[in-house]
mmCIF file of C-alpha atoms in Angstrom:
data_model
loop_
_atom_site.group_PDB
_atom_site.id
_atom_site.type_symbol
_atom_site.label_atom_id
_atom_site.label_comp_id
_atom_site.label_asym_id
_atom_site.label_seq_id
_atom_site.Cartn_x
_atom_site.Cartn_y
_atom_site.Cartn_z
ATOM 1 C CA ASN A 10 -20.680 -0.588 -2.793
ATOM 2 C CA ALA A 11 -18.725 -3.213 -0.843
ATOM 3 C CA GLY A 12 -15.374 -2.342 -2.481
ATOM 4 C CA VAL A 13 -12.653 -4.899 -1.685
ATOM 5 C CA THR A 14 -13.687 -7.669 0.698
ATOM 6 C CA GLN A 15 -11.210 -10.005 2.391
ATOM 7 C CA THR A 16 -11.918 -13.145 4.408
ATOM 8 C CA PRO A 17 -11.059 -14.289 6.974
ATOM 9 C CA LYS A 18 -10.024 -11.286 9.055
ATOM 10 C CA PHE A 19 -8.052 -13.434 11.492
ATOM 11 C CA GLN A 20 -6.522 -16.904 11.161
ATOM 12 C CA VAL A 21 -4.137 -19.014 13.227
ATOM 13 C CA LEU A 22 -2.339 -21.877 11.500
ATOM 14 C CA LYS A 23 0.183 -24.491 12.511
ATOM 15 C CA THR A 24 3.389 -24.849 10.548
ATOM 16 C CA GLY A 25 2.787 -26.964 7.450
ATOM 17 C CA GLN A 26 -0.953 -26.332 7.212
ATOM 18 C CA SER A 27 -2.474 -24.850 4.084
ATOM 19 C CA MET A 28 -5.109 -22.208 3.691
ATOM 20 C CA THR A 29 -6.593 -19.723 1.244
ATOM 21 C CA LEU A 30 -7.168 -16.030 1.838
ATOM 22 C CA GLN A 31 -10.138 -14.846 -0.156
ATOM 23 C CA CYS A 32 -10.426 -11.498 -1.920
ATOM 24 C CA ALA A 33 -13.356 -10.165 -3.911
ATOM 25 C CA GLN A 34 -14.032 -6.783 -5.454
ATOM 26 C CA ASP A 35 -17.209 -5.438 -7.012
ATOM 27 C CA MET A 36 -15.753 -2.432 -8.846
ATOM 28 C CA ASN A 37 -14.942 -4.264 -12.084
ATOM 29 C CA HIS A 38 -11.239 -3.580 -11.579
ATOM 30 C CA GLU A 39 -8.913 -5.415 -13.936
ATOM 31 C CA TYR A 40 -5.887 -5.151 -11.640
ATOM 32 C CA MET A 41 -5.782 -7.034 -8.343
ATOM 33 C CA SER A 42 -2.876 -7.630 -6.012
ATOM 34 C CA TRP A 43 -1.800 -9.031 -2.660
ATOM 35 C CA TYR A 44 0.508 -7.239 -0.230
ATOM 36 C CA ARG A 45 1.890 -8.225 3.130
ATOM 37 C CA GLN A 46 2.641 -5.736 5.871
ATOM 38 C CA ASP A 47 5.385 -6.436 8.371
ATOM 39 C CA PRO A 48 6.785 -4.109 11.070
ATOM 40 C CA GLY A 49 9.478 -1.828 9.662
ATOM 41 C CA MET A 50 9.009 -3.220 6.141
ATOM 42 C CA GLY A 51 6.050 -1.321 4.801
ATOM 43 C CA LEU A 52 3.798 -3.069 2.289
ATOM 44 C CA ARG A 53 5.432 -5.590 -0.026
ATOM 45 C CA LEU A 54 3.867 -6.942 -3.204
ATOM 46 C CA ILE A 55 3.362 -10.738 -3.266
ATOM 47 C CA HIS A 56 1.476 -11.418 -6.507
ATOM 48 C CA TYR A 57 -0.656 -9.436 -8.887
ATOM 49 C CA SER A 58 -3.035 -9.940 -11.795
ATOM 50 C CA VAL A 59 -3.997 -7.683 -14.693
ATOM 51 C CA GLY A 60 -7.058 -9.698 -15.665
ATOM 52 C CA ALA A 61 -8.728 -13.087 -15.572
ATOM 53 C CA GLY A 62 -6.242 -15.822 -16.386
ATOM 54 C CA ILE A 63 -3.187 -13.534 -16.043
ATOM 55 C CA THR A 64 -1.030 -13.472 -12.909
ATOM 56 C CA ASP A 65 2.547 -12.547 -12.149
ATOM 57 C CA GLN A 66 4.963 -12.455 -9.240
ATOM 58 C CA GLY A 67 5.717 -9.449 -7.081
ATOM 59 C CA GLU A 68 8.621 -8.796 -4.730
ATOM 60 C CA VAL A 69 8.033 -11.650 -2.247
ATOM 61 C CA PRO A 70 6.175 -14.492 -4.061
ATOM 62 C CA ASN A 71 7.835 -17.522 -2.463
ATOM 63 C CA GLY A 72 5.448 -19.728 -0.509
ATOM 64 C CA TYR A 73 2.315 -18.266 -2.112
ATOM 65 C CA ASN A 74 0.155 -19.211 -5.085
ATOM 66 C CA VAL A 75 -2.563 -17.235 -6.830
ATOM 67 C CA SER A 76 -5.081 -17.730 -9.604
ATOM 68 C CA ARG A 77 -7.580 -15.428 -11.298
ATOM 69 C CA SER A 78 -10.516 -17.259 -12.836
ATOM 70 C CA THR A 79 -12.913 -14.289 -12.683
ATOM 71 C CA THR A 80 -12.560 -10.510 -12.688
ATOM 72 C CA GLU A 81 -14.021 -10.324 -9.177
ATOM 73 C CA ASP A 82 -11.946 -12.870 -7.232
ATOM 74 C CA PHE A 83 -8.243 -13.213 -6.488
ATOM 75 C CA PRO A 84 -7.503 -15.832 -3.813
ATOM 76 C CA LEU A 85 -4.075 -16.197 -2.191
ATOM 77 C CA ARG A 86 -3.007 -19.735 -1.253
ATOM 78 C CA LEU A 87 -0.436 -20.763 1.310
ATOM 79 C CA LEU A 88 0.428 -24.382 0.498
ATOM 80 C CA SER A 89 2.588 -25.127 3.556
ATOM 81 C CA ALA A 90 2.527 -22.319 6.099
ATOM 82 C CA ALA A 91 5.737 -21.207 7.812
ATOM 83 C CA PRO A 92 6.208 -18.889 10.828
ATOM 84 C CA SER A 93 7.856 -16.363 8.452
ATOM 85 C CA GLN A 94 4.439 -15.952 6.825
ATOM 86 C CA THR A 95 2.977 -14.483 9.997
ATOM 87 C CA SER A 96 1.835 -11.093 8.774
ATOM 88 C CA VAL A 97 -1.088 -8.875 7.870
ATOM 89 C CA TYR A 98 -2.211 -9.437 4.297
ATOM 90 C CA PHE A 99 -3.954 -6.844 2.172
ATOM 91 C CA CYS A 100 -5.736 -7.337 -1.109
ATOM 92 C CA ALA A 101 -5.928 -4.277 -3.368
ATOM 93 C CA SER A 102 -7.442 -3.482 -6.743
ATOM 94 C CA ARG A 103 -7.698 -0.697 -9.284
ATOM 95 C CA LEU A 104 -8.621 0.046 -12.843
ATOM 96 C CA LEU A 105 -5.721 -0.899 -15.104
ATOM 97 C CA ALA A 106 -5.888 2.471 -16.841
ATOM 98 C CA ALA A 107 -5.892 4.446 -13.565
ATOM 99 C CA VAL A 108 -3.230 7.103 -13.886
ATOM 100 C CA GLY A 109 -0.877 7.116 -10.923
ATOM 101 C CA GLY A 110 -1.739 3.613 -9.819
ATOM 102 C CA GLU A 111 -4.122 4.486 -6.967
ATOM 103 C CA LEU A 112 -5.124 1.257 -5.212
ATOM 104 C CA PHE A 113 -8.248 0.419 -3.230
ATOM 105 C CA PHE A 114 -7.440 -1.827 -0.276
ATOM 106 C CA GLY A 115 -9.405 -4.366 1.704
ATOM 107 C CA GLU A 116 -9.415 -4.268 5.504
ATOM 108 C CA GLY A 117 -6.711 -6.877 5.860
ATOM 109 C CA SER A 118 -6.332 -10.464 7.078
ATOM 110 C CA ARG A 119 -4.125 -11.094 10.099
ATOM 111 C CA LEU A 120 -2.407 -14.479 9.862
ATOM 112 C CA THR A 121 -0.418 -16.116 12.652
ATOM 113 C CA VAL A 122 1.610 -19.256 11.939
ATOM 114 C CA LEU A 123 2.712 -21.162 15.023
ATOM 115 C CA ASP B 26 17.095 -2.828 -1.445
ATOM 116 C CA GLN B 27 14.603 -0.299 -0.087
ATOM 117 C CA GLN B 28 13.705 1.919 -3.040
ATOM 118 C CA VAL B 29 11.317 4.076 -1.004
ATOM 119 C CA LYS B 30 12.337 5.110 2.495
ATOM 120 C CA GLN B 31 10.551 6.866 5.302
ATOM 121 C CA ASN B 32 13.266 7.435 7.853
ATOM 122 C CA SER B 33 11.035 8.647 10.675
ATOM 123 C CA PRO B 34 9.067 5.791 12.244
ATOM 124 C CA SER B 35 7.002 8.249 14.280
ATOM 125 C CA LEU B 36 6.113 11.925 14.548
ATOM 126 C CA SER B 37 4.230 13.820 17.232
ATOM 127 C CA VAL B 38 2.626 17.205 16.475
ATOM 128 C CA GLN B 39 0.400 19.545 18.412
ATOM 129 C CA GLU B 40 -3.137 20.083 17.148
ATOM 130 C CA GLY B 41 -3.356 23.099 14.870
ATOM 131 C CA ARG B 42 0.321 23.028 13.910
ATOM 132 C CA ILE B 43 1.850 21.771 10.664
ATOM 133 C CA SER B 44 2.766 18.094 10.223
ATOM 134 C CA ILE B 45 5.540 17.330 7.746
ATOM 135 C CA LEU B 46 6.138 13.738 6.708
ATOM 136 C CA ASN B 47 9.164 12.918 4.579
ATOM 137 C CA CYS B 48 9.995 10.273 2.014
ATOM 138 C CA ASP B 49 13.113 9.535 -0.063
ATOM 139 C CA TYR B 50 13.405 7.338 -3.142
ATOM 140 C CA THR B 51 16.238 5.964 -5.223
ATOM 141 C CA ASN B 52 14.701 4.989 -8.579
ATOM 142 C CA SER B 53 14.449 7.863 -11.064
ATOM 143 C CA MET B 54 12.006 5.790 -13.187
ATOM 144 C CA PHE B 55 9.141 6.356 -10.752
ATOM 145 C CA ASP B 56 6.467 8.425 -12.510
ATOM 146 C CA TYR B 57 3.894 8.953 -9.754
ATOM 147 C CA PHE B 58 4.123 9.322 -6.008
ATOM 148 C CA LEU B 59 1.256 8.663 -3.635
ATOM 149 C CA TRP B 60 0.478 9.004 0.043
ATOM 150 C CA TYR B 61 -1.771 6.550 1.854
ATOM 151 C CA LYS B 62 -3.223 6.845 5.337
ATOM 152 C CA LYS B 63 -3.902 3.829 7.540
ATOM 153 C CA TYR B 64 -5.929 3.566 10.723
ATOM 154 C CA PRO B 65 -5.559 0.497 12.994
ATOM 155 C CA ALA B 66 -7.455 -2.596 11.812
ATOM 156 C CA GLU B 67 -8.285 -0.933 8.480
ATOM 157 C CA GLY B 68 -6.773 -1.047 5.030
ATOM 158 C CA PRO B 69 -4.731 1.882 3.694
ATOM 159 C CA THR B 70 -6.731 4.600 1.964
ATOM 160 C CA PHE B 71 -5.486 6.904 -0.754
ATOM 161 C CA LEU B 72 -4.789 10.469 0.357
ATOM 162 C CA ILE B 73 -3.025 12.442 -2.376
ATOM 163 C CA SER B 74 -0.680 11.905 -5.314
ATOM 164 C CA ILE B 75 1.707 13.838 -7.505
ATOM 165 C CA SER B 76 3.032 13.253 -10.984
ATOM 166 C CA SER B 77 6.786 13.282 -11.493
ATOM 167 C CA ILE B 78 6.373 16.235 -13.880
ATOM 168 C CA LYS B 79 5.009 18.447 -11.104
ATOM 169 C CA ASP B 80 6.581 19.789 -7.941
ATOM 170 C CA LYS B 81 3.496 20.501 -5.869
ATOM 171 C CA ASN B 82 -0.048 19.216 -5.499
ATOM 172 C CA GLU B 83 -2.567 20.562 -3.020
ATOM 173 C CA ASP B 84 -5.855 19.148 -1.771
ATOM 174 C CA GLY B 85 -7.442 21.011 1.103
ATOM 175 C CA ARG B 86 -5.241 20.688 4.188
ATOM 176 C CA PHE B 87 -2.867 18.313 2.408
ATOM 177 C CA THR B 88 -0.004 19.352 0.136
ATOM 178 C CA VAL B 89 2.622 17.119 -1.392
ATOM 179 C CA PHE B 90 5.952 18.556 -2.546
ATOM 180 C CA LEU B 91 8.318 16.750 -4.915
ATOM 181 C CA ASN B 92 12.020 17.566 -5.266
ATOM 182 C CA LYS B 93 13.253 15.393 -8.133
ATOM 183 C CA SER B 94 16.873 16.479 -7.939
ATOM 184 C CA ALA B 95 16.996 15.374 -4.294
ATOM 185 C CA LYS B 96 14.703 12.373 -4.904
ATOM 186 C CA HIS B 97 12.628 13.560 -1.989
ATOM 187 C CA LEU B 98 8.963 14.186 -1.353
ATOM 188 C CA SER B 99 7.074 15.474 1.619
ATOM 189 C CA LEU B 100 3.478 15.630 2.800
ATOM 190 C CA HIS B 101 2.352 18.738 4.654
ATOM 191 C CA ILE B 102 -0.806 18.714 6.731
ATOM 192 C CA VAL B 103 -1.973 22.084 7.978
ATOM 193 C CA PRO B 104 -3.634 22.598 10.332
ATOM 194 C CA SER B 105 -3.203 19.171 11.929
ATOM 195 C CA GLN B 106 -6.293 17.642 13.519
ATOM 196 C CA PRO B 107 -6.713 14.734 15.977
ATOM 197 C CA GLY B 108 -8.338 12.661 13.223
ATOM 198 C CA ASP B 109 -5.076 12.859 11.280
ATOM 199 C CA SER B 110 -3.448 10.501 13.803
ATOM 200 C CA ALA B 111 -2.628 7.424 11.702
ATOM 201 C CA VAL B 112 0.203 5.658 9.907
ATOM 202 C CA TYR B 113 1.155 7.340 6.644
ATOM 203 C CA PHE B 114 2.747 5.378 3.814
ATOM 204 C CA CYS B 115 4.608 6.948 0.952
ATOM 205 C CA ALA B 116 4.446 4.976 -2.309
ATOM 206 C CA ALA B 117 6.077 5.338 -5.716
ATOM 207 C CA SER B 118 4.717 4.016 -8.986
ATOM 208 C CA ALA B 119 6.607 2.699 -12.009
ATOM 209 C CA ARG B 120 5.608 0.854 -15.170
ATOM 210 C CA TRP B 121 6.135 -2.859 -14.790
ATOM 211 C CA SER B 122 5.463 -5.985 -16.801
ATOM 212 C CA GLN B 123 2.171 -6.606 -18.612
ATOM 213 C CA GLY B 124 1.373 -2.895 -18.583
ATOM 214 C CA ALA B 125 0.779 -2.835 -14.857
ATOM 215 C CA GLN B 126 2.067 -0.084 -12.612
ATOM 216 C CA LYS B 127 3.940 -1.361 -9.605
ATOM 217 C CA LEU B 128 3.580 0.479 -6.324
ATOM 218 C CA VAL B 129 6.578 0.389 -3.992
ATOM 219 C CA PHE B 130 5.820 1.425 -0.426
ATOM 220 C CA GLY B 131 7.906 2.998 2.293
ATOM 221 C CA GLN B 132 7.985 1.650 5.839
ATOM 222 C CA GLY B 133 5.389 4.103 7.133
ATOM 223 C CA THR B 134 5.420 6.950 9.667
ATOM 224 C CA ARG B 135 3.080 6.938 12.658
ATOM 225 C CA LEU B 136 1.697 10.443 13.125
ATOM 226 C CA THR B 137 0.205 11.393 16.486
ATOM 227 C CA ILE B 138 -1.655 14.682 16.872
ATOM 228 C CA ASN B 139 -1.740 15.861 20.473
ATOM 229 C CA PRO B 140 -4.613 18.053 21.707
#
């Protein structure tokens, strides 16, 4: 079982460039989400989805877009990268009915915006 | 507005002794509390959780205690082992829109176990 797979693991962008972070899970989880981790800030929720075609904003959604066309995939798009988006990004998923909300995380994508 | 706080950025403990990691929260609507462990260059992995209707949950060397009146929880690891050296995140869960449960994370505590 691959679990949650994120690509790329590392990326360097220039300010204003766009890119997509890919996330795929093979556990048939309805719920998928994106977090960013910054020093001293913990993990903050960017966007989440409870199923194909359904997405919603988290705590820090500005500057990011998401879509969910299949159960397996949940890409995160940066339309015009800014240095403030330099961070480590984690995709996470779980069964919607999972009591307690335990999430399964990918290994992370480290993004640097110059 | 930090709803979940881990006030100790780091903790150093001798191998074999008890490690106690602390977490405070402000929102009384949280219904589950979870601890995640994170090694460098890896994603967080689930460690242990506790329902808000309980005050203690134990799993092997790991025990989580919940004090609702103080809005405080703690993770005890005994005995501590070198492999426990990692960053530990406290998280709290609450019902959110569309039936989803939102996880709010603390800032993390870096635990170092010294031989």
